[in-house]
mmCIF file of C-alpha atoms and ligand atoms in Angstrom:
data_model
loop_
_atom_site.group_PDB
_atom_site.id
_atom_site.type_symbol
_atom_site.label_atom_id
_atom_site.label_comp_id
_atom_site.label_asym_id
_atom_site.label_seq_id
_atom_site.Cartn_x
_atom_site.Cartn_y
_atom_site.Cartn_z
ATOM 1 C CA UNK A 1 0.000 0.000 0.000
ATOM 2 C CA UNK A 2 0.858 3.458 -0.672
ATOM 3 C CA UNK A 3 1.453 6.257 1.592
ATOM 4 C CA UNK A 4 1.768 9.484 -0.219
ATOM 5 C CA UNK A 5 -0.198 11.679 2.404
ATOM 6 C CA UNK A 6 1.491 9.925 5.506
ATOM 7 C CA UNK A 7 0.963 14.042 7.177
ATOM 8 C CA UNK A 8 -2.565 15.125 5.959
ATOM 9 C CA UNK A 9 -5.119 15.650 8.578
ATOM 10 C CA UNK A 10 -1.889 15.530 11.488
ATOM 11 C CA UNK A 11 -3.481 17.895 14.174
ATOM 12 C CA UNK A 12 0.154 19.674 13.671
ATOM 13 C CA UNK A 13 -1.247 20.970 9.919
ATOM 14 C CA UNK A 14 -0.942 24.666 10.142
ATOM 15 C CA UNK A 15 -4.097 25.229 8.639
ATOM 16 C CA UNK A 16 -6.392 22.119 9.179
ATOM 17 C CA UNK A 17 -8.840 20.778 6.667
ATOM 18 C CA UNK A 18 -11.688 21.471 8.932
ATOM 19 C CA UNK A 19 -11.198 25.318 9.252
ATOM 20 C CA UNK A 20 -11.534 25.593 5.667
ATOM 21 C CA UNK A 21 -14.536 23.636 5.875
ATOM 22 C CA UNK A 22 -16.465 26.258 8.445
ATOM 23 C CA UNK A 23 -15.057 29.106 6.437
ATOM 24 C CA UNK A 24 -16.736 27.068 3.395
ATOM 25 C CA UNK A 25 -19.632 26.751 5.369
ATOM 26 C CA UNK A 26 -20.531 30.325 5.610
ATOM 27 C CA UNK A 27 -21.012 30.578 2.217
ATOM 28 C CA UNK A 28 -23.390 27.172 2.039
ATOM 29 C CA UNK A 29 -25.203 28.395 4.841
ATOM 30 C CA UNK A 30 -27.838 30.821 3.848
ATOM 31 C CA UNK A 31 -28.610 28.551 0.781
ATOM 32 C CA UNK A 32 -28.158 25.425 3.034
ATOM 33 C CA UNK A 33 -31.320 26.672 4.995
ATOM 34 C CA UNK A 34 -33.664 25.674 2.239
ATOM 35 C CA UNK A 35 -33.749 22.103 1.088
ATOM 36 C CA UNK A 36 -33.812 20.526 -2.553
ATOM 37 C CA UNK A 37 -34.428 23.035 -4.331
ATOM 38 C CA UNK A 38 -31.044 24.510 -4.020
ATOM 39 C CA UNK A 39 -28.514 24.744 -6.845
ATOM 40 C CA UNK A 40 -24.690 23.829 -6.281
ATOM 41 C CA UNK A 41 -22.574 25.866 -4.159
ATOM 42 C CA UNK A 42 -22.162 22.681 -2.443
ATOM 43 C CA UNK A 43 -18.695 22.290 -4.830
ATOM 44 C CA UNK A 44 -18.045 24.692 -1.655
ATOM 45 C CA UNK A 45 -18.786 21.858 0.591
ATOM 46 C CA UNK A 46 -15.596 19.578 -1.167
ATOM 47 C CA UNK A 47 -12.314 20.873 0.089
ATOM 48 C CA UNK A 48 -9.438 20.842 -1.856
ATOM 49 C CA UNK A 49 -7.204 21.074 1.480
ATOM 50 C CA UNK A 50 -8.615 17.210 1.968
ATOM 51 C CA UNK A 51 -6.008 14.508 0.584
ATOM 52 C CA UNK A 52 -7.998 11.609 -0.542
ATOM 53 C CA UNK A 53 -6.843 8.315 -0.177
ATOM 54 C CA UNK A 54 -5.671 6.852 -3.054
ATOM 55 C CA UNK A 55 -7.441 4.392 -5.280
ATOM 56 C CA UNK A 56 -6.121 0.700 -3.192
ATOM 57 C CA UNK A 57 -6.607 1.775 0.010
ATOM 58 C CA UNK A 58 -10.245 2.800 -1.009
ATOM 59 C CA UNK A 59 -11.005 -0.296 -2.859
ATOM 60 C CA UNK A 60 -9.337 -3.000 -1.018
ATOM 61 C CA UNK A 61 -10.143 -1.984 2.447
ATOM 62 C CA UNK A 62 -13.325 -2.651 3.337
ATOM 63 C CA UNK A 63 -16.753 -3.027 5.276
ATOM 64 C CA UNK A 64 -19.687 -5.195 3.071
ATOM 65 C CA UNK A 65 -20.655 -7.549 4.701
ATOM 66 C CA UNK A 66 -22.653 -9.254 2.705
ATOM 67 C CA UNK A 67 -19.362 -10.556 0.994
ATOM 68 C CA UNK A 68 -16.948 -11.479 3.715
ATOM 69 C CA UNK A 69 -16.686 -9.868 6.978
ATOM 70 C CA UNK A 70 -12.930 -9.460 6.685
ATOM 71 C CA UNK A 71 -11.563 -5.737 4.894
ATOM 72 C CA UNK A 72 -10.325 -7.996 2.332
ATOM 73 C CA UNK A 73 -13.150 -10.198 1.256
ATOM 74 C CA UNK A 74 -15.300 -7.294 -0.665
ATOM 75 C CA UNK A 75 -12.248 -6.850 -2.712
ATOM 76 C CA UNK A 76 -12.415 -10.306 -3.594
ATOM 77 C CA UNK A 77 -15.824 -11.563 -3.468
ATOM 78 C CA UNK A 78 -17.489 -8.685 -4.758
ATOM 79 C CA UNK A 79 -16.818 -9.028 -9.096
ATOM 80 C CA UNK A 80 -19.492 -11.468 -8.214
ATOM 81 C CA UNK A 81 -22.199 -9.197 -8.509
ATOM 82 C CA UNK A 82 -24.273 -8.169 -11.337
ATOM 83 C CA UNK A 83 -24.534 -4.358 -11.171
ATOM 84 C CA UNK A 84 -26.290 -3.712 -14.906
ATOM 85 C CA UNK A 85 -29.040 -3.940 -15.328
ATOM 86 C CA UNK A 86 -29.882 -2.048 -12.369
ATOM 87 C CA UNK A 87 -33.097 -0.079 -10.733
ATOM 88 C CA UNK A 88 -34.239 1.458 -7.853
ATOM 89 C CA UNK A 89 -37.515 1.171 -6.455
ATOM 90 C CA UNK A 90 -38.765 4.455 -5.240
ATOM 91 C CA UNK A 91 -42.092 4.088 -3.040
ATOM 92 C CA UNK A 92 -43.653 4.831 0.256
ATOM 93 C CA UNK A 93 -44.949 8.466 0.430
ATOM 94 C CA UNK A 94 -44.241 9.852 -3.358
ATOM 95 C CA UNK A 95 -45.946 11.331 -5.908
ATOM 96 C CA UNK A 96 -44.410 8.826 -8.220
ATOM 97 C CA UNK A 97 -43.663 5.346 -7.237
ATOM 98 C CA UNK A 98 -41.932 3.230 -9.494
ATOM 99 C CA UNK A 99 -39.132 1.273 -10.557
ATOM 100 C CA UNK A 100 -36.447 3.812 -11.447
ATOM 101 C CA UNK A 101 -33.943 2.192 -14.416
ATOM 102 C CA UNK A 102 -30.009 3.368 -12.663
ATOM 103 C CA UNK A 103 -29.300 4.635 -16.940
ATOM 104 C CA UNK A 104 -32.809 6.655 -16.664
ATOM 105 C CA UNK A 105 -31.401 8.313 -13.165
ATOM 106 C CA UNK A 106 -28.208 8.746 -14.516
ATOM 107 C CA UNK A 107 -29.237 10.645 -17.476
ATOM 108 C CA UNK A 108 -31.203 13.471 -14.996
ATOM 109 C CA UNK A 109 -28.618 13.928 -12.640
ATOM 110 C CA UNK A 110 -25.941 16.486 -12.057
ATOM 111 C CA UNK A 111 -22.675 14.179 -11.120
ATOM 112 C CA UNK A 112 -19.988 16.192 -8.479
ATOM 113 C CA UNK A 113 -17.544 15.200 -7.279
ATOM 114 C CA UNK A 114 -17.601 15.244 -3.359
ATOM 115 C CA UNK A 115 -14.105 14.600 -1.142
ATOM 116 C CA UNK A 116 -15.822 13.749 1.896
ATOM 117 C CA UNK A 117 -14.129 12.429 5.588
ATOM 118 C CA UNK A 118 -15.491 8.540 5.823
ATOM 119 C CA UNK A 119 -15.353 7.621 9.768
ATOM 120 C CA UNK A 120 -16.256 4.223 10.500
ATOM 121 C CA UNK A 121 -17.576 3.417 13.687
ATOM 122 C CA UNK A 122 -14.555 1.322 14.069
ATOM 123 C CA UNK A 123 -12.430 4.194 14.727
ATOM 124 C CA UNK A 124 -10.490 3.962 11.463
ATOM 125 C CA UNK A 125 -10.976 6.797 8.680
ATOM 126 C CA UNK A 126 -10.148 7.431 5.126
ATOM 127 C CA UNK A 127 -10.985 10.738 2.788
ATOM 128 C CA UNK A 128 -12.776 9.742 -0.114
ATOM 129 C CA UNK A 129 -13.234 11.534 -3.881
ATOM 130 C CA UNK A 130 -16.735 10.491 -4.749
ATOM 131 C CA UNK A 131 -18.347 11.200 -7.729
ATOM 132 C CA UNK A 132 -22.574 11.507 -7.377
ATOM 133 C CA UNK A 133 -25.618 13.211 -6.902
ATOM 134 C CA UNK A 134 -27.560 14.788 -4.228
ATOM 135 C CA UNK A 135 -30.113 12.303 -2.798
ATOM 136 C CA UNK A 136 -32.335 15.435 -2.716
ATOM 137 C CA UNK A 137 -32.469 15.645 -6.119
ATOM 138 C CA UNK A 138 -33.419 11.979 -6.964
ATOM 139 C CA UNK A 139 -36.139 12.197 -4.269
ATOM 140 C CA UNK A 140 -37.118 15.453 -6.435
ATOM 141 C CA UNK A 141 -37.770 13.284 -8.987
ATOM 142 C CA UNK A 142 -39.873 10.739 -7.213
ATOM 143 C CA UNK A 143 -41.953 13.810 -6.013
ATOM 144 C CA UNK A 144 -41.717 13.564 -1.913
ATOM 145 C CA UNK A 145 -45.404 13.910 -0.002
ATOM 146 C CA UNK A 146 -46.099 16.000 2.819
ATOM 147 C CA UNK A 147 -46.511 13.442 5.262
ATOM 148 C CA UNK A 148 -43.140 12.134 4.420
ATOM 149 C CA UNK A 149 -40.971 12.057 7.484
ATOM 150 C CA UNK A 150 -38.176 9.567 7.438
ATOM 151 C CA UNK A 151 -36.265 7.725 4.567
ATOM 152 C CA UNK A 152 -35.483 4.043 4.521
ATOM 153 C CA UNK A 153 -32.990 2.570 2.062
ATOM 154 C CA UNK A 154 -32.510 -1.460 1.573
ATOM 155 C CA UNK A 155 -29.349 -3.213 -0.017
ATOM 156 C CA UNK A 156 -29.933 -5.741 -3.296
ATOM 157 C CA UNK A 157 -30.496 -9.349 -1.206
ATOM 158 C CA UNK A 158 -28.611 -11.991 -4.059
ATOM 159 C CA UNK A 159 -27.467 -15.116 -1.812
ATOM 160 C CA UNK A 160 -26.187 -16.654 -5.301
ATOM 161 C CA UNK A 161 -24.014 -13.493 -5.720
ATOM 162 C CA UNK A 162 -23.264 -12.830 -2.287
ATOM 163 C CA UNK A 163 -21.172 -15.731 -0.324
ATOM 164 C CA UNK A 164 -21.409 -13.567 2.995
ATOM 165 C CA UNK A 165 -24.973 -13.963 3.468
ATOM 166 C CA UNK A 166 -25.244 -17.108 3.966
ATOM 167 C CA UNK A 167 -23.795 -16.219 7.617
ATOM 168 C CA UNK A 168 -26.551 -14.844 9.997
ATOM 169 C CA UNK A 169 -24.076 -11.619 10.646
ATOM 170 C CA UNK A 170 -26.909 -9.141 10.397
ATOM 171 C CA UNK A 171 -30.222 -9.692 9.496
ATOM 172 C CA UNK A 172 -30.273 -9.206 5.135
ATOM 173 C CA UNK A 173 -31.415 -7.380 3.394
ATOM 174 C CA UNK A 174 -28.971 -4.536 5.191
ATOM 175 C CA UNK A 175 -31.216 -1.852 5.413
ATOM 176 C CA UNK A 176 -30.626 2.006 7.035
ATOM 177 C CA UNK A 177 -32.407 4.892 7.111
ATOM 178 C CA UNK A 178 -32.341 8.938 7.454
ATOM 179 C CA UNK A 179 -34.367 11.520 9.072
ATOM 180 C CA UNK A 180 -36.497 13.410 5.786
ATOM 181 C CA UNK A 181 -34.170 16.408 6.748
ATOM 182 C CA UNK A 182 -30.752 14.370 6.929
ATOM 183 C CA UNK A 183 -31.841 13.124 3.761
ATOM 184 C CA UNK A 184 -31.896 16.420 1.460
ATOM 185 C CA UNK A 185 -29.404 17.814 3.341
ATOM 186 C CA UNK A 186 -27.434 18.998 0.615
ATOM 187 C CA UNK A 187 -23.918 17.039 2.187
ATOM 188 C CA UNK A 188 -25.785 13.886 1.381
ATOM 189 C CA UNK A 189 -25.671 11.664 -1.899
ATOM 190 C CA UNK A 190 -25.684 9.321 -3.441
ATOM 191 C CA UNK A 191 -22.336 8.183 -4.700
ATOM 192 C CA UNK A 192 -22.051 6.711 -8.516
ATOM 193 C CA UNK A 193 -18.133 7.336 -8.676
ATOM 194 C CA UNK A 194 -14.933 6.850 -7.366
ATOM 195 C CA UNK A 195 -11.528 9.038 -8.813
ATOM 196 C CA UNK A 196 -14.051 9.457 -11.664
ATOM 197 C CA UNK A 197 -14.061 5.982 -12.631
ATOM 198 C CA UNK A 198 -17.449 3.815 -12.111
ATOM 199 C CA UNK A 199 -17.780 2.834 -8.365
ATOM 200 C CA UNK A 200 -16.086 -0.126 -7.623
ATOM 201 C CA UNK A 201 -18.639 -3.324 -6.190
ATOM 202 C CA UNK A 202 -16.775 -3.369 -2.929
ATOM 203 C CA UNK A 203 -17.552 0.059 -2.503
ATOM 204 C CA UNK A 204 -21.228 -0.309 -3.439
ATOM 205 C CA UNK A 205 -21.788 -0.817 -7.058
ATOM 206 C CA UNK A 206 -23.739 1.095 -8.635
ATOM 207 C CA UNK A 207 -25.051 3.403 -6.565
ATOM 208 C CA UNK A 208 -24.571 3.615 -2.619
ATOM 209 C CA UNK A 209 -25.325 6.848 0.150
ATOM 210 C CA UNK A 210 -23.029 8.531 1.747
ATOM 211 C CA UNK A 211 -23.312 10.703 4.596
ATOM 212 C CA UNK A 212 -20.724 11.856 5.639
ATOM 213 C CA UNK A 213 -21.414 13.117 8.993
ATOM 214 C CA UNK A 214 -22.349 9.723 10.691
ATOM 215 C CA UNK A 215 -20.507 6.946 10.906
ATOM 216 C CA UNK A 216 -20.077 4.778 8.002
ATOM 217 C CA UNK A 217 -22.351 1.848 8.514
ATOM 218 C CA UNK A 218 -25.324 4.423 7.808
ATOM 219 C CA UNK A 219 -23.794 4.455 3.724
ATOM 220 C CA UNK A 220 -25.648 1.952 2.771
ATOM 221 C CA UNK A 221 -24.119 0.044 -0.281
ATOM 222 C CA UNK A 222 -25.688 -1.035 -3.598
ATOM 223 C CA UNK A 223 -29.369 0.540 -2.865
ATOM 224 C CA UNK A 224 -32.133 -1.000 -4.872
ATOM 225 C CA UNK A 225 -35.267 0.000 -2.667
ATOM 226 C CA UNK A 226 -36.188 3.905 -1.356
ATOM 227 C CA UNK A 227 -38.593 4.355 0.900
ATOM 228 C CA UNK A 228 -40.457 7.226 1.970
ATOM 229 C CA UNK A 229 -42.509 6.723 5.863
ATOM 230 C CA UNK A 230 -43.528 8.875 8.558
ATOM 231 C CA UNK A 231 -41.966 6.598 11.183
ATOM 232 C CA UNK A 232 -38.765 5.792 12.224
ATOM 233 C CA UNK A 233 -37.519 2.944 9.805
ATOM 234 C CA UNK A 234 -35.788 0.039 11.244
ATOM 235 C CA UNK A 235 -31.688 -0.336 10.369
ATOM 236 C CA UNK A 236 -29.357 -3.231 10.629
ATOM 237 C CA UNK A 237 -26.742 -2.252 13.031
ATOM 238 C CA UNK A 238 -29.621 -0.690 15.336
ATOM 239 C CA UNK A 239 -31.131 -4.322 14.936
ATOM 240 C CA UNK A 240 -28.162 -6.341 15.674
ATOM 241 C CA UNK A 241 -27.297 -4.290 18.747
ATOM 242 C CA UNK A 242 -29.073 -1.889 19.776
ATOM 243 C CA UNK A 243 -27.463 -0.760 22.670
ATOM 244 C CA UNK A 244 -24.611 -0.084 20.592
ATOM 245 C CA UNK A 245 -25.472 1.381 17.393
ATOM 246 C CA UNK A 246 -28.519 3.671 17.580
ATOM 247 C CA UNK A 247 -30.571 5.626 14.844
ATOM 248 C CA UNK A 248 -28.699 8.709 14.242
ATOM 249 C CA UNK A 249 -24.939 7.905 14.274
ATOM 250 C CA UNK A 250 -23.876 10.938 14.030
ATOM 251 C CA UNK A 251 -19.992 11.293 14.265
ATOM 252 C CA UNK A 252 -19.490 12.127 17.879
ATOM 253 C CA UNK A 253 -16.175 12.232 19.805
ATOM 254 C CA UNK A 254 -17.468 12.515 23.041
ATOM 255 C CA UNK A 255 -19.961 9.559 23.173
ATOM 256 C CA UNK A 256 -17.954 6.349 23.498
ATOM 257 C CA UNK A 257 -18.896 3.074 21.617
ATOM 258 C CA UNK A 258 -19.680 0.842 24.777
ATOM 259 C CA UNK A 259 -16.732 -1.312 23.559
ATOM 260 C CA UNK A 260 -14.453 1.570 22.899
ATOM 261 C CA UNK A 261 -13.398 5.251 22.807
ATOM 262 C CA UNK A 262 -14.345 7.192 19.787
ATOM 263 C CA UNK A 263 -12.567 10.059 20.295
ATOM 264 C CA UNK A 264 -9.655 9.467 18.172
ATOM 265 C CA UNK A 265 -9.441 7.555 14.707
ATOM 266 C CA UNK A 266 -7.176 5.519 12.791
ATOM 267 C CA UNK A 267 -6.143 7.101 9.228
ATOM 268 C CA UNK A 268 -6.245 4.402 6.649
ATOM 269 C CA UNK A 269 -2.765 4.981 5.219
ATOM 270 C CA UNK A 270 -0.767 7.231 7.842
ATOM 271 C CA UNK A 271 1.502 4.963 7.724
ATOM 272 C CA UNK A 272 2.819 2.383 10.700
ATOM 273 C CA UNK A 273 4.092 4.800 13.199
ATOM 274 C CA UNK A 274 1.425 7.701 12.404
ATOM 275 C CA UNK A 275 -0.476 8.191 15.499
ATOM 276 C CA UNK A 276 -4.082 8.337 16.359
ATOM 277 C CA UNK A 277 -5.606 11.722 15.038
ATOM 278 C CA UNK A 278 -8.737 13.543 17.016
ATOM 279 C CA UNK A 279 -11.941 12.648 16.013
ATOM 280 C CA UNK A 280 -14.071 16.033 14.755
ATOM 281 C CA UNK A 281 -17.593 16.538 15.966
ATOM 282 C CA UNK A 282 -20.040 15.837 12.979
ATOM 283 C CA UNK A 283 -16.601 14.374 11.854
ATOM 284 C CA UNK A 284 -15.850 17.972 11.070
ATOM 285 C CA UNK A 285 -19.250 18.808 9.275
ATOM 286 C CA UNK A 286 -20.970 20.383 12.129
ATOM 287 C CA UNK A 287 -21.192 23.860 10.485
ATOM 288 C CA UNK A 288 -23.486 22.704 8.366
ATOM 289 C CA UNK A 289 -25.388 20.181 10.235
ATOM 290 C CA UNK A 290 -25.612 20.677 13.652
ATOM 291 C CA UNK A 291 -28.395 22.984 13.233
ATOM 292 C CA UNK A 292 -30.622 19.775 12.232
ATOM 293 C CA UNK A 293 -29.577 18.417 15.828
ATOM 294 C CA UNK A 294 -30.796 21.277 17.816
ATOM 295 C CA UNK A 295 -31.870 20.892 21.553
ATOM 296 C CA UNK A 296 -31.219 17.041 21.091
ATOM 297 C CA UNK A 297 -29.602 15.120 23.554
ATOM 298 C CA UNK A 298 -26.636 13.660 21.459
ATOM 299 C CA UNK A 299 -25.566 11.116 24.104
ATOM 300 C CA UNK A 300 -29.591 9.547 24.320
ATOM 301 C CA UNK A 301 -30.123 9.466 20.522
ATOM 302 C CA UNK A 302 -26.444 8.043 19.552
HETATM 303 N N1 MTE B 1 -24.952 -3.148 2.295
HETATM 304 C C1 MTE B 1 -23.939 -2.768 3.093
HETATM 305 N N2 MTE B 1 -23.608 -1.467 3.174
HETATM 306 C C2 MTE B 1 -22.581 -1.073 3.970
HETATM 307 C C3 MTE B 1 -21.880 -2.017 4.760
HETATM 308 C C4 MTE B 1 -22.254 -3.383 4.644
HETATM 309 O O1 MTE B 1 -21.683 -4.286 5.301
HETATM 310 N N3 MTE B 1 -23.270 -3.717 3.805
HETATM 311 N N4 MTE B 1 -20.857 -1.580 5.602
HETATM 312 C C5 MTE B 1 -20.935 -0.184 6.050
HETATM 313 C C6 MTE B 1 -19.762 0.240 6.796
HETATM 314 S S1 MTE B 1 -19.598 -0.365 8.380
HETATM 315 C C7 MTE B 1 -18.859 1.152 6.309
HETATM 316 S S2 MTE B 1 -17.596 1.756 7.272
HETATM 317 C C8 MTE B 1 -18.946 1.598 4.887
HETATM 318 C C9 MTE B 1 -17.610 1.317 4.210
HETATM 319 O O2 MTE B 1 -17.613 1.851 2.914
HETATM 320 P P1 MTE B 1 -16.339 1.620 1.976
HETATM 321 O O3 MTE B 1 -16.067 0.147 1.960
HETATM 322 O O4 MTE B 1 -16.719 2.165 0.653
HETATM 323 O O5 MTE B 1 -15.194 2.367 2.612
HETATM 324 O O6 MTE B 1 -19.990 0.956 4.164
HETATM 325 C C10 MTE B 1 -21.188 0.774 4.884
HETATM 326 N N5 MTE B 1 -22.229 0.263 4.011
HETATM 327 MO MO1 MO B 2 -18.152 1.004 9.418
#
């Protein structure tokens, strides 16, 4: 494995990626107040300052579970998966439900590309250069209904493709879900792209969420069912242990996995001897989402 950014993100940075972020954020906030409808100063979201990871670490170290629970087995076991053809089925509280074709989505959306901080709840981290579209715009399209509250997402269920399912890990299909207002936050999306190439399958072929204030388990991979509900949808990790991983999952420094600290990470590539780094609140997002977190009790709804 590489390590060509063994320093990035060291606390000891003179300028830190995250103070470019809040300075960024200033702009995005005024538009950031309104939801889908707004356009894309969110390029202002992507900092340059962030050093990605570089294309093996990304693809070769990984969490999908459905094909091998160690970071190797996606890499390995994941070719085995038919990504095209591909839909989406949209349905729950829309204006349109149907089965949305992944070439018919592609052609109406406006592909970015997004370096976003990944933090798993494992304590290790990478920086990642997606390429995608806002989730809020492909919920646009589905036309979302007042009563419309929460947003559940499900991962494609193939035990013939899928040799880690056959283990009762977590109960399949993976599913997650978002508050309505986490949802079209503008930081989220839904990622088509890696280093502008296709997404790789071990990353979630061919189109996964990312969000990229909460720990990584809510990104769910390889999405083939959207659905809008007014009540809380159930998610895997929640299911498997609840007293461990709750609803929100927001990136949180100062609310300890039961198991272990989370308030500092491992950087995928620092390198042997790099050490820990601190983890950021909102895993440095919080100027722009915090506000959808107000007067909540962070420690009871982990
Ligand atoms: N369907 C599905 N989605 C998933 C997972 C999984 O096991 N199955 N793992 C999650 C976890 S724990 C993390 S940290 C991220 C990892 O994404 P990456 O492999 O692209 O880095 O995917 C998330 N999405
Ligand atoms: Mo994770």
């Amino acid at each position: 494995m590489a390590h060509r950014w063994k320093n990035d993100l060291s606390p000891a940075d003179a300028t830190p990626p995250w103070a470019y972020l809040s300075r960024r954020a200033l702009m995005l906030g005024a538009a950031g107040a309104g939801l889908a409808g707004l356009a894309r100063p969110l390029a202002a979201a992507t900092d340059d300052a962030l050093k990605p990871n570089d294309w093996d670490e990304i693809t070769s170290y990984n969490n999908y579970y459905e094909f091998g629970t160690n970071k190797g087995d996606p890499a390995k076991n994941a070719h085995m998966l038919t990504t095209s053809p591909w839909s989406v089925r949209i349905d729950g509280l829309v204006d349109r439900p149907g089965n949305y074709d992944f070439a018919d989505i592609m052609s109406e959306m406006t592909i970015e590309e997004r370096i976003y901080r990944l933090r798993c709840v494992e304590a290790w981290s990478m920086v990642v250069p997606w390429n995608g579209f806002e989730l809020a715009d492909l919920l646009a399209m589905a036309g979302v209904q007042d009563g419309a509250r929460y947003v559940a997402f499900e991962t494609v269920l193939r035990p013939q493709e899928m040799p880690g399912v056959r283990f009762p890990v977590l109960d399949w299909p993976y599913v997650e879900g978002l508050r309505l207002d986490e949802a079209l936050h503008p930081l989220t999306i839904m990622a088509t792209g890696l280093y502008g190439k296709p997404i790789p399958n071990q990353n979630g072929a061919p189109l996964r969420l990312v969000v990229p204030w909460k720990y990584g388990f809510k990104s769910i991979k390889s999405v083939v069912r959207i659905t809008l509900t007014d009540t809380q949808p159930p998610t895997s990790w929640n299911k498997a242990g609840p007293r461990e991983y709750g609803f929100y999952s927001n990136v949180n420094p100062n609310v300890d996995h039961p198991r272990w600290s989370q308030a500092t990470e491992r950087r995928i590539g620092g390198g042997l001897f790099a050490g820990r780094e601190p983890t950021q609140m909102f895993n440095g997002y919080g100027d722009q989402v915090a506000a959808l977190y107000d007067g909540m009790d962070l420690a009871e709804n982990f």
